[in-house]
CSV table of C-alpha atoms in Angstrom, one decimal:
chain,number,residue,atom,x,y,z
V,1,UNK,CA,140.0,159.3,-0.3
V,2,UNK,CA,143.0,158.9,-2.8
V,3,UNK,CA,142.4,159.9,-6.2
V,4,UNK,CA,142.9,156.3,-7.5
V,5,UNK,CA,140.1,155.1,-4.9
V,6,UNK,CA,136.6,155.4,-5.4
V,7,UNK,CA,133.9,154.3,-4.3
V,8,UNK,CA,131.1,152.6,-6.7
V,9,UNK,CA,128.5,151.2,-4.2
V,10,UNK,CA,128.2,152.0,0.0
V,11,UNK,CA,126.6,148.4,0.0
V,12,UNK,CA,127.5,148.2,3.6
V,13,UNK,CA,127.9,144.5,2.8
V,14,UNK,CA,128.9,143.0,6.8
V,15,UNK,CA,131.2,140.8,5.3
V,16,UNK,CA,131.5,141.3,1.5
V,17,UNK,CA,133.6,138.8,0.1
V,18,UNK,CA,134.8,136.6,-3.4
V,19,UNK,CA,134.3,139.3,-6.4
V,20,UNK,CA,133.7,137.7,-9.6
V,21,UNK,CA,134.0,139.3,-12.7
V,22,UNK,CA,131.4,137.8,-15.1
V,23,UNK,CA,132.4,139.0,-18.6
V,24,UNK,CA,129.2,137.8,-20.4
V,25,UNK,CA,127.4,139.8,-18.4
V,26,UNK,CA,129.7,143.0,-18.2
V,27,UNK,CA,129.4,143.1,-14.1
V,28,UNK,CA,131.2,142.4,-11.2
V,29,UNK,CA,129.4,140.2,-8.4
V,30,UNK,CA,130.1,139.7,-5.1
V,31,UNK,CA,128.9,137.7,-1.5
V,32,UNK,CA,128.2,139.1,1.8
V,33,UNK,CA,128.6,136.1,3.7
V,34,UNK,CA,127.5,137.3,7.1
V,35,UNK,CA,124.3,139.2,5.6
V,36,UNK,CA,123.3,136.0,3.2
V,37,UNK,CA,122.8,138.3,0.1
V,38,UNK,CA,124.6,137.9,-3.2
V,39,UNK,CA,125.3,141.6,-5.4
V,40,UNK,CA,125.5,142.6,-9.0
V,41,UNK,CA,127.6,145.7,-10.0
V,42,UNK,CA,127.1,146.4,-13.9
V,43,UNK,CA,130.4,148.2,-15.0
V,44,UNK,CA,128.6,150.0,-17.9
V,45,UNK,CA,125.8,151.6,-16.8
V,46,UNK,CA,126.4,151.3,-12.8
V,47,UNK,CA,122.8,149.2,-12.2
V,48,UNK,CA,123.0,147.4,-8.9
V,49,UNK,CA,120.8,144.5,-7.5
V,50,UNK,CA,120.9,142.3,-5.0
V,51,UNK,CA,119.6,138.6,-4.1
V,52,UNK,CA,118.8,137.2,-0.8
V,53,UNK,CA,119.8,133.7,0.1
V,54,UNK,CA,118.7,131.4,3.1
V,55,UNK,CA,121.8,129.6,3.3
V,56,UNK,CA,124.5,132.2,3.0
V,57,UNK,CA,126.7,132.0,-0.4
V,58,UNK,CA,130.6,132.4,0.8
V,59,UNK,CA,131.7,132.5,-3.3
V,60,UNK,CA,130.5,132.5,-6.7
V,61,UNK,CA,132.1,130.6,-10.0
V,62,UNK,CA,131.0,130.7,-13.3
V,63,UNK,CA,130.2,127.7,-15.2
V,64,UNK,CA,131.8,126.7,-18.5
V,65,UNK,CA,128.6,125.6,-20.4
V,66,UNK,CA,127.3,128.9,-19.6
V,67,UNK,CA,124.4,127.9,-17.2
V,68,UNK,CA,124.5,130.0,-14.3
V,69,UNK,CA,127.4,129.7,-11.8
V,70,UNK,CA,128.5,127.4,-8.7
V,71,UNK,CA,128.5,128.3,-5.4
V,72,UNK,CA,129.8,127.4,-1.8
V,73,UNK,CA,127.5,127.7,0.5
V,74,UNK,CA,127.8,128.6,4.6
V,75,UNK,CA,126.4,124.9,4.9
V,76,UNK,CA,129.4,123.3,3.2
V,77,UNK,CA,127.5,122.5,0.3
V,78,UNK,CA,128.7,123.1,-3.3
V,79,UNK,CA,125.8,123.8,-5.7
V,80,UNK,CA,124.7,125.3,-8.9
V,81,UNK,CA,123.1,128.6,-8.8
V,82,UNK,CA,121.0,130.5,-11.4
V,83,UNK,CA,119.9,134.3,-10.5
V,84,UNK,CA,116.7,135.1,-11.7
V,85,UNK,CA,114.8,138.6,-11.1
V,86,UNK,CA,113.9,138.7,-7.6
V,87,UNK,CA,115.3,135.2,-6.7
V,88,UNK,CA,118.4,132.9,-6.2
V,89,UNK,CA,117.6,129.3,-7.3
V,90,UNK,CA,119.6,126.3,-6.3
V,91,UNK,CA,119.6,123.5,-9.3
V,92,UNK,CA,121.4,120.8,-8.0
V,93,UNK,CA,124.2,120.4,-5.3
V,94,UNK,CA,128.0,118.8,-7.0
V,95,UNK,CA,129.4,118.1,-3.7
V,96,UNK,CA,129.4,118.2,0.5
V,97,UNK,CA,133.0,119.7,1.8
V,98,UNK,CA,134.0,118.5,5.7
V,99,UNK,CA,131.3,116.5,6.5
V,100,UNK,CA,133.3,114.9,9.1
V,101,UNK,CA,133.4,118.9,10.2
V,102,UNK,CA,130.3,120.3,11.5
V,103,UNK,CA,131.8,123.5,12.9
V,104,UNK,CA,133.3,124.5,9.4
V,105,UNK,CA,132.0,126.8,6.9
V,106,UNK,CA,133.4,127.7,3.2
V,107,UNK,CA,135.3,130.2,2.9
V,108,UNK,CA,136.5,131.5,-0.5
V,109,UNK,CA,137.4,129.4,-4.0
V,110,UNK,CA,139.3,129.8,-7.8
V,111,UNK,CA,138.5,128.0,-11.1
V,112,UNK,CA,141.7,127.0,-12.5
V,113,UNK,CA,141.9,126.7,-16.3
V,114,UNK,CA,141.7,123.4,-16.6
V,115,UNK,CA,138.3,124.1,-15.0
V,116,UNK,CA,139.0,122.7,-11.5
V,117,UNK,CA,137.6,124.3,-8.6
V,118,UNK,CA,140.1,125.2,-5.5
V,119,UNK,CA,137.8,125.3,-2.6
V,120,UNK,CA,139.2,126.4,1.3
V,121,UNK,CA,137.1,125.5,4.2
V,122,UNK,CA,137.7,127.4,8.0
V,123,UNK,CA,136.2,126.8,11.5
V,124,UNK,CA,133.5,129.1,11.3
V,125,UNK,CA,134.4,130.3,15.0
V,126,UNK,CA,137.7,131.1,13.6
V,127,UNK,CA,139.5,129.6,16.7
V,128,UNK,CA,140.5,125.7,15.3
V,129,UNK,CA,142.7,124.6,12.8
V,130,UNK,CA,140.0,122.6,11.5
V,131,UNK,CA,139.8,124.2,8.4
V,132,UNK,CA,141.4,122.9,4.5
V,133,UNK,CA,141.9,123.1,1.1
V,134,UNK,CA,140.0,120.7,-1.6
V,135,UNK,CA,140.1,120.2,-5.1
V,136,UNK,CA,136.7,119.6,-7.4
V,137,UNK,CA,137.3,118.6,-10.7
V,138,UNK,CA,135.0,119.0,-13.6
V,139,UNK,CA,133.6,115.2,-13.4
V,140,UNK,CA,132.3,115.5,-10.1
V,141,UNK,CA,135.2,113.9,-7.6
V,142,UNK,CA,136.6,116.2,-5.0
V,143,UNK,CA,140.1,115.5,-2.8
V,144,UNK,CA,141.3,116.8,0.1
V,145,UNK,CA,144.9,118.2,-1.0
V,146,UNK,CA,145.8,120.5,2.5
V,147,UNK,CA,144.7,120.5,6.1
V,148,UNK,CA,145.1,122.7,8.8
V,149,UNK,CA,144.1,125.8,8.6
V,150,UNK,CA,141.8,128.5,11.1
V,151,UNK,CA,141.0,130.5,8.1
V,152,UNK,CA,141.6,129.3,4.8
V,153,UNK,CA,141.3,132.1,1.9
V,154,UNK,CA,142.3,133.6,-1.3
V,155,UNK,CA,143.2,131.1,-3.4
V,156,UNK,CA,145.0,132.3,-6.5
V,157,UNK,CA,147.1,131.1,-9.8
V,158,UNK,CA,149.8,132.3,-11.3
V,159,UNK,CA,149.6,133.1,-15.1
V,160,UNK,CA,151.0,129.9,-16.4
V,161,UNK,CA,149.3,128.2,-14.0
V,162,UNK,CA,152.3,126.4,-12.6
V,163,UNK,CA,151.9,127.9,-8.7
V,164,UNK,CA,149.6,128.0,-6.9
V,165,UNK,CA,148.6,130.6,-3.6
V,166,UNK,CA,146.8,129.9,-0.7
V,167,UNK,CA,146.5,131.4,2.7
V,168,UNK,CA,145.6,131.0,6.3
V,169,UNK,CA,145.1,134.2,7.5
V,170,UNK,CA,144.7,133.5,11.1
V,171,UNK,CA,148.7,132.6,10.8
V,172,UNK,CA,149.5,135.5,8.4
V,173,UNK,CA,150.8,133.7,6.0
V,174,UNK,CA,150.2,133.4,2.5
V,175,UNK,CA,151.9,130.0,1.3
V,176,UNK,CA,153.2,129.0,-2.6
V,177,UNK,CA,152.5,125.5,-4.1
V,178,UNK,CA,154.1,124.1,-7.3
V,179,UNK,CA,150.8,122.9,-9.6
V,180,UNK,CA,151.3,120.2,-12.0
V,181,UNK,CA,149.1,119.4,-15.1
V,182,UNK,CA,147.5,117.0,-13.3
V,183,UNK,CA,146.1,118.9,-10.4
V,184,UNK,CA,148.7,117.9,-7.8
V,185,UNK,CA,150.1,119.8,-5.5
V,186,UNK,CA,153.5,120.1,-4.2
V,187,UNK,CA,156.6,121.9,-2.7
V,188,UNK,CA,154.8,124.1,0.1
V,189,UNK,CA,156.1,126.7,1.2
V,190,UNK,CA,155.5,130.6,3.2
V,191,UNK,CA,155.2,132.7,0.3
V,192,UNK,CA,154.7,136.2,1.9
V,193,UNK,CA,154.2,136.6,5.5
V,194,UNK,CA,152.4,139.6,7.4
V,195,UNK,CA,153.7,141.2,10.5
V,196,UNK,CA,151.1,142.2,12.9
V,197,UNK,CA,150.9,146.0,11.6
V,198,UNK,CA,150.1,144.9,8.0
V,199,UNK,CA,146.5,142.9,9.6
V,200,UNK,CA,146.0,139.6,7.8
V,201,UNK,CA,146.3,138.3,4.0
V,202,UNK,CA,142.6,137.4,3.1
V,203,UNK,CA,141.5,137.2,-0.5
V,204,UNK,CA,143.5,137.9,-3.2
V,205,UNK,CA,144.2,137.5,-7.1
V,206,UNK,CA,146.9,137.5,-9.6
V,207,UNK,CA,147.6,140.0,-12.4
V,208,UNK,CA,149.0,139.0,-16.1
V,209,UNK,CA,152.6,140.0,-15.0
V,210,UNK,CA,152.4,137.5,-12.1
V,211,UNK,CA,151.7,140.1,-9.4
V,212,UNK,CA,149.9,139.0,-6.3
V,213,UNK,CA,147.0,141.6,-5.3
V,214,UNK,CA,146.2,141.3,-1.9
V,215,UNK,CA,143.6,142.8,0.4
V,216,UNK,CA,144.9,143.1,4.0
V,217,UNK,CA,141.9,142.3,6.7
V,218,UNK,CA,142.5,145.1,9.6
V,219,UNK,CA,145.1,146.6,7.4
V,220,UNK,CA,142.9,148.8,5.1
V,221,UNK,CA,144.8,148.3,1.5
V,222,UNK,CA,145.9,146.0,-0.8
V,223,UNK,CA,148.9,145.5,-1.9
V,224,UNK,CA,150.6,143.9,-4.8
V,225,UNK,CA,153.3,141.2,-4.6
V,226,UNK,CA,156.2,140.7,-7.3
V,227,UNK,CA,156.4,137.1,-7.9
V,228,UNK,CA,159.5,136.5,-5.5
V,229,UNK,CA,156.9,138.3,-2.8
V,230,UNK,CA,158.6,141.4,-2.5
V,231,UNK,CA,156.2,144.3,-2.0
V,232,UNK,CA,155.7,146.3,-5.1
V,233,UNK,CA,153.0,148.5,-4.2
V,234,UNK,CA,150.4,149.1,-1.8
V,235,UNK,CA,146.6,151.1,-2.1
V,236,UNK,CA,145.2,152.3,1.1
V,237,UNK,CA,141.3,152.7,1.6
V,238,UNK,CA,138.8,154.3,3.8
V,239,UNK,CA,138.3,151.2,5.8
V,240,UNK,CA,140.1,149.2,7.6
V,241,UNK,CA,138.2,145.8,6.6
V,242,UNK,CA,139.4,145.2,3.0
V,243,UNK,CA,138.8,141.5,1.9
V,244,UNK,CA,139.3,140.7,-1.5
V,245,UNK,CA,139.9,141.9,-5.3
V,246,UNK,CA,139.4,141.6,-9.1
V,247,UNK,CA,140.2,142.6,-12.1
V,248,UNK,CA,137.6,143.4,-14.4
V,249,UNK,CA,136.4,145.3,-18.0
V,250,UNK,CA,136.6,144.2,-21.5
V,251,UNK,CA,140.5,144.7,-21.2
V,252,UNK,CA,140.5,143.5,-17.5
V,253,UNK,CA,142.3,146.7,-16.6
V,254,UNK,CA,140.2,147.7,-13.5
V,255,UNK,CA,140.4,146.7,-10.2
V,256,UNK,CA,137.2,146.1,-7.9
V,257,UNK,CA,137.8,145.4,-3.9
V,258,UNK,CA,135.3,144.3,-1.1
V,259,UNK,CA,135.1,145.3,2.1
V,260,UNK,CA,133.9,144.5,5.0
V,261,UNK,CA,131.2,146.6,7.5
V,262,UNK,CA,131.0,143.9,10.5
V,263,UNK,CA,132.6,145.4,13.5
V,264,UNK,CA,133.1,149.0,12.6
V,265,UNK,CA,130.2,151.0,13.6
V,266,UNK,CA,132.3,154.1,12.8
V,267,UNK,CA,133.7,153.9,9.5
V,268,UNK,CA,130.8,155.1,7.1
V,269,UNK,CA,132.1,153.0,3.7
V,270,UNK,CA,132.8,150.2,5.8
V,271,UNK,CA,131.3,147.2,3.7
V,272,UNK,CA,131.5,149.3,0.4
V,273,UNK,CA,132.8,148.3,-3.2
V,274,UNK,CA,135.5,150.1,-4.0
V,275,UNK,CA,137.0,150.8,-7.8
V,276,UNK,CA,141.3,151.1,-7.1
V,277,UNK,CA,143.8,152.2,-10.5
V,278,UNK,CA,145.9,149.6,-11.1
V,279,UNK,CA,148.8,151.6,-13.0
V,280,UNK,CA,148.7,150.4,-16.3
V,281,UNK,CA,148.6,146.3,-14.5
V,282,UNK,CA,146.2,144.2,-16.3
V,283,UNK,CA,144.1,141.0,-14.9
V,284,UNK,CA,143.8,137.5,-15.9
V,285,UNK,CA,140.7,135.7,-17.2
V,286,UNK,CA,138.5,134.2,-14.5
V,287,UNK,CA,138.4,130.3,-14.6
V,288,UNK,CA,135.2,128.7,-14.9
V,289,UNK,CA,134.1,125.7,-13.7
V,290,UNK,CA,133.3,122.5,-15.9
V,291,UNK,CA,134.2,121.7,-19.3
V,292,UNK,CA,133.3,124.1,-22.0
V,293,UNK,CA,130.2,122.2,-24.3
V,294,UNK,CA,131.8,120.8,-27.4
């Protein structure tokens, strides 16, 4: 394993997914959407725990007034979630994505700081275009903004918050959006696309110089992305499935990346969280959902 890899916790998560870093709480949480358990990793002291769910959470939010986080769930619903010892409990669902769309599923989502929620949905057969991209804002109404996509994933702001990334990783392709105050978007356009040796663009994030991290599904690394999408630099793990990333710590100078275990029997830290050196590259602050209390 390289020097700047390590690996924190074999969780042999089957499909570990949306890391959150949660700075009240000084850990790092993450999904495994295909083995229905949410994960805690505590950054000081390294405690782990785990929560099993029923109806599989695909991502994880905090909320603004402090009171637990939101969630997307496998079911397309949108609810708030608290974590208590030994138990996940659901108090209250916001919203119902693609109700129209029974074969989708939720699949990755971003607080913005204007604490709007970016949700993607994808056909959970990952075979139809039936998947999109929605927009939940704080009071409670939600809009379809983008449409057509196998596998939607990774959304991720820039540091003023003027573009916005999404991708569809079935097509390789990660796409740019111009964001205005408002919450419109507009001006689409391929931002970065992978060629077949690189696997696919899944989730990603965006550092304080306006680098893109990316983790490459198949491709076993993530890379970062200079704002015009040239490829800066690239971190190669012991898997092959990597899936997503975050930065995290008081100074947000440490980067956390999922992986994935479903599908490779033989690769022992398949499904692990890793801890990759960012080089001196510093995160952003995680949106929350909601407006703040006062």
């Amino acid at each position: 394993m390289p020097q700047e890899v390590r690996c924190v916790w074999p969780a042999r998560a089957l499909l570990g997914e949306g890391p959150l870093w949660a700075p009240g709480q000084g850990a790092v949480f993450f999904v495994d959407i295909h083995g229905s358990r949410i994960l805690r990793h505590g950054l000081d002291d390294g405690s782990q725990a785990d929560w099993a769910l029923e109806d599989a959470a695909c991502w994880l939010v905090e909320c603004a007034d402090g009171d637990g986080f939101i969630a997307g769930l496998r079911s397309r619903r949108v609810v708030r979630l608290r974590l208590e010892p030994g138990r996940a409990v659901i108090a209250g669902e916001l919203a119902r994505i693609d109700p129209d769309r029974p074969g989708n599923r939720l699949n990755d989502a971003k607080a913005d700081a204007q604490g709007r929620l970016w949700i993607g949905s994808m056909d959970d057969g990952e075979e139809a275009p039936s998947g999109a991209f929605h927009r939940l804002d704080p009071d409670g109404s939600i809009a379809r903004v983008d449409d057509g996509y196998t596998v939607a994933n990774g959304p991720a702001l820039s540091p003023d918050g003027r573009t916005l990334y999404h991708t569809d990783s079935a097509a390789r392709t990660i796409h740019a959006f111009d964001l205005d105050g408002a919450g419109r978007l507009s001006g689409k356009r391929a931002h970065i696309r992978f060629a077949e040796a690189d696997g696919y663009p899944d989730g990603m994030t965006c550092d304080a110089e306006g680098g893109l991290w990316v983790a490459h599904w198949d491709g076993g690394r993530v890379s970062r992305f200079r704002p015009d999408g040239t490829l800066d630099r690239a971190i190669k793990l012991p898997v092959s499935r990597v899936t997503s990333c975050v930065f995290a710590g008081p100074a947000l100078d440490r980067l956390f990346v999922t992986t994935a275990a479903h599908g490779r029997p033989d690769e022992p830290l398949a499904g692990a969280l890793f801890e990759c050196d960012p080089s001196g590259v510093r995160g952003l602050p995680p949106g929350r959902f909601g407006h703040p209390p006062g």
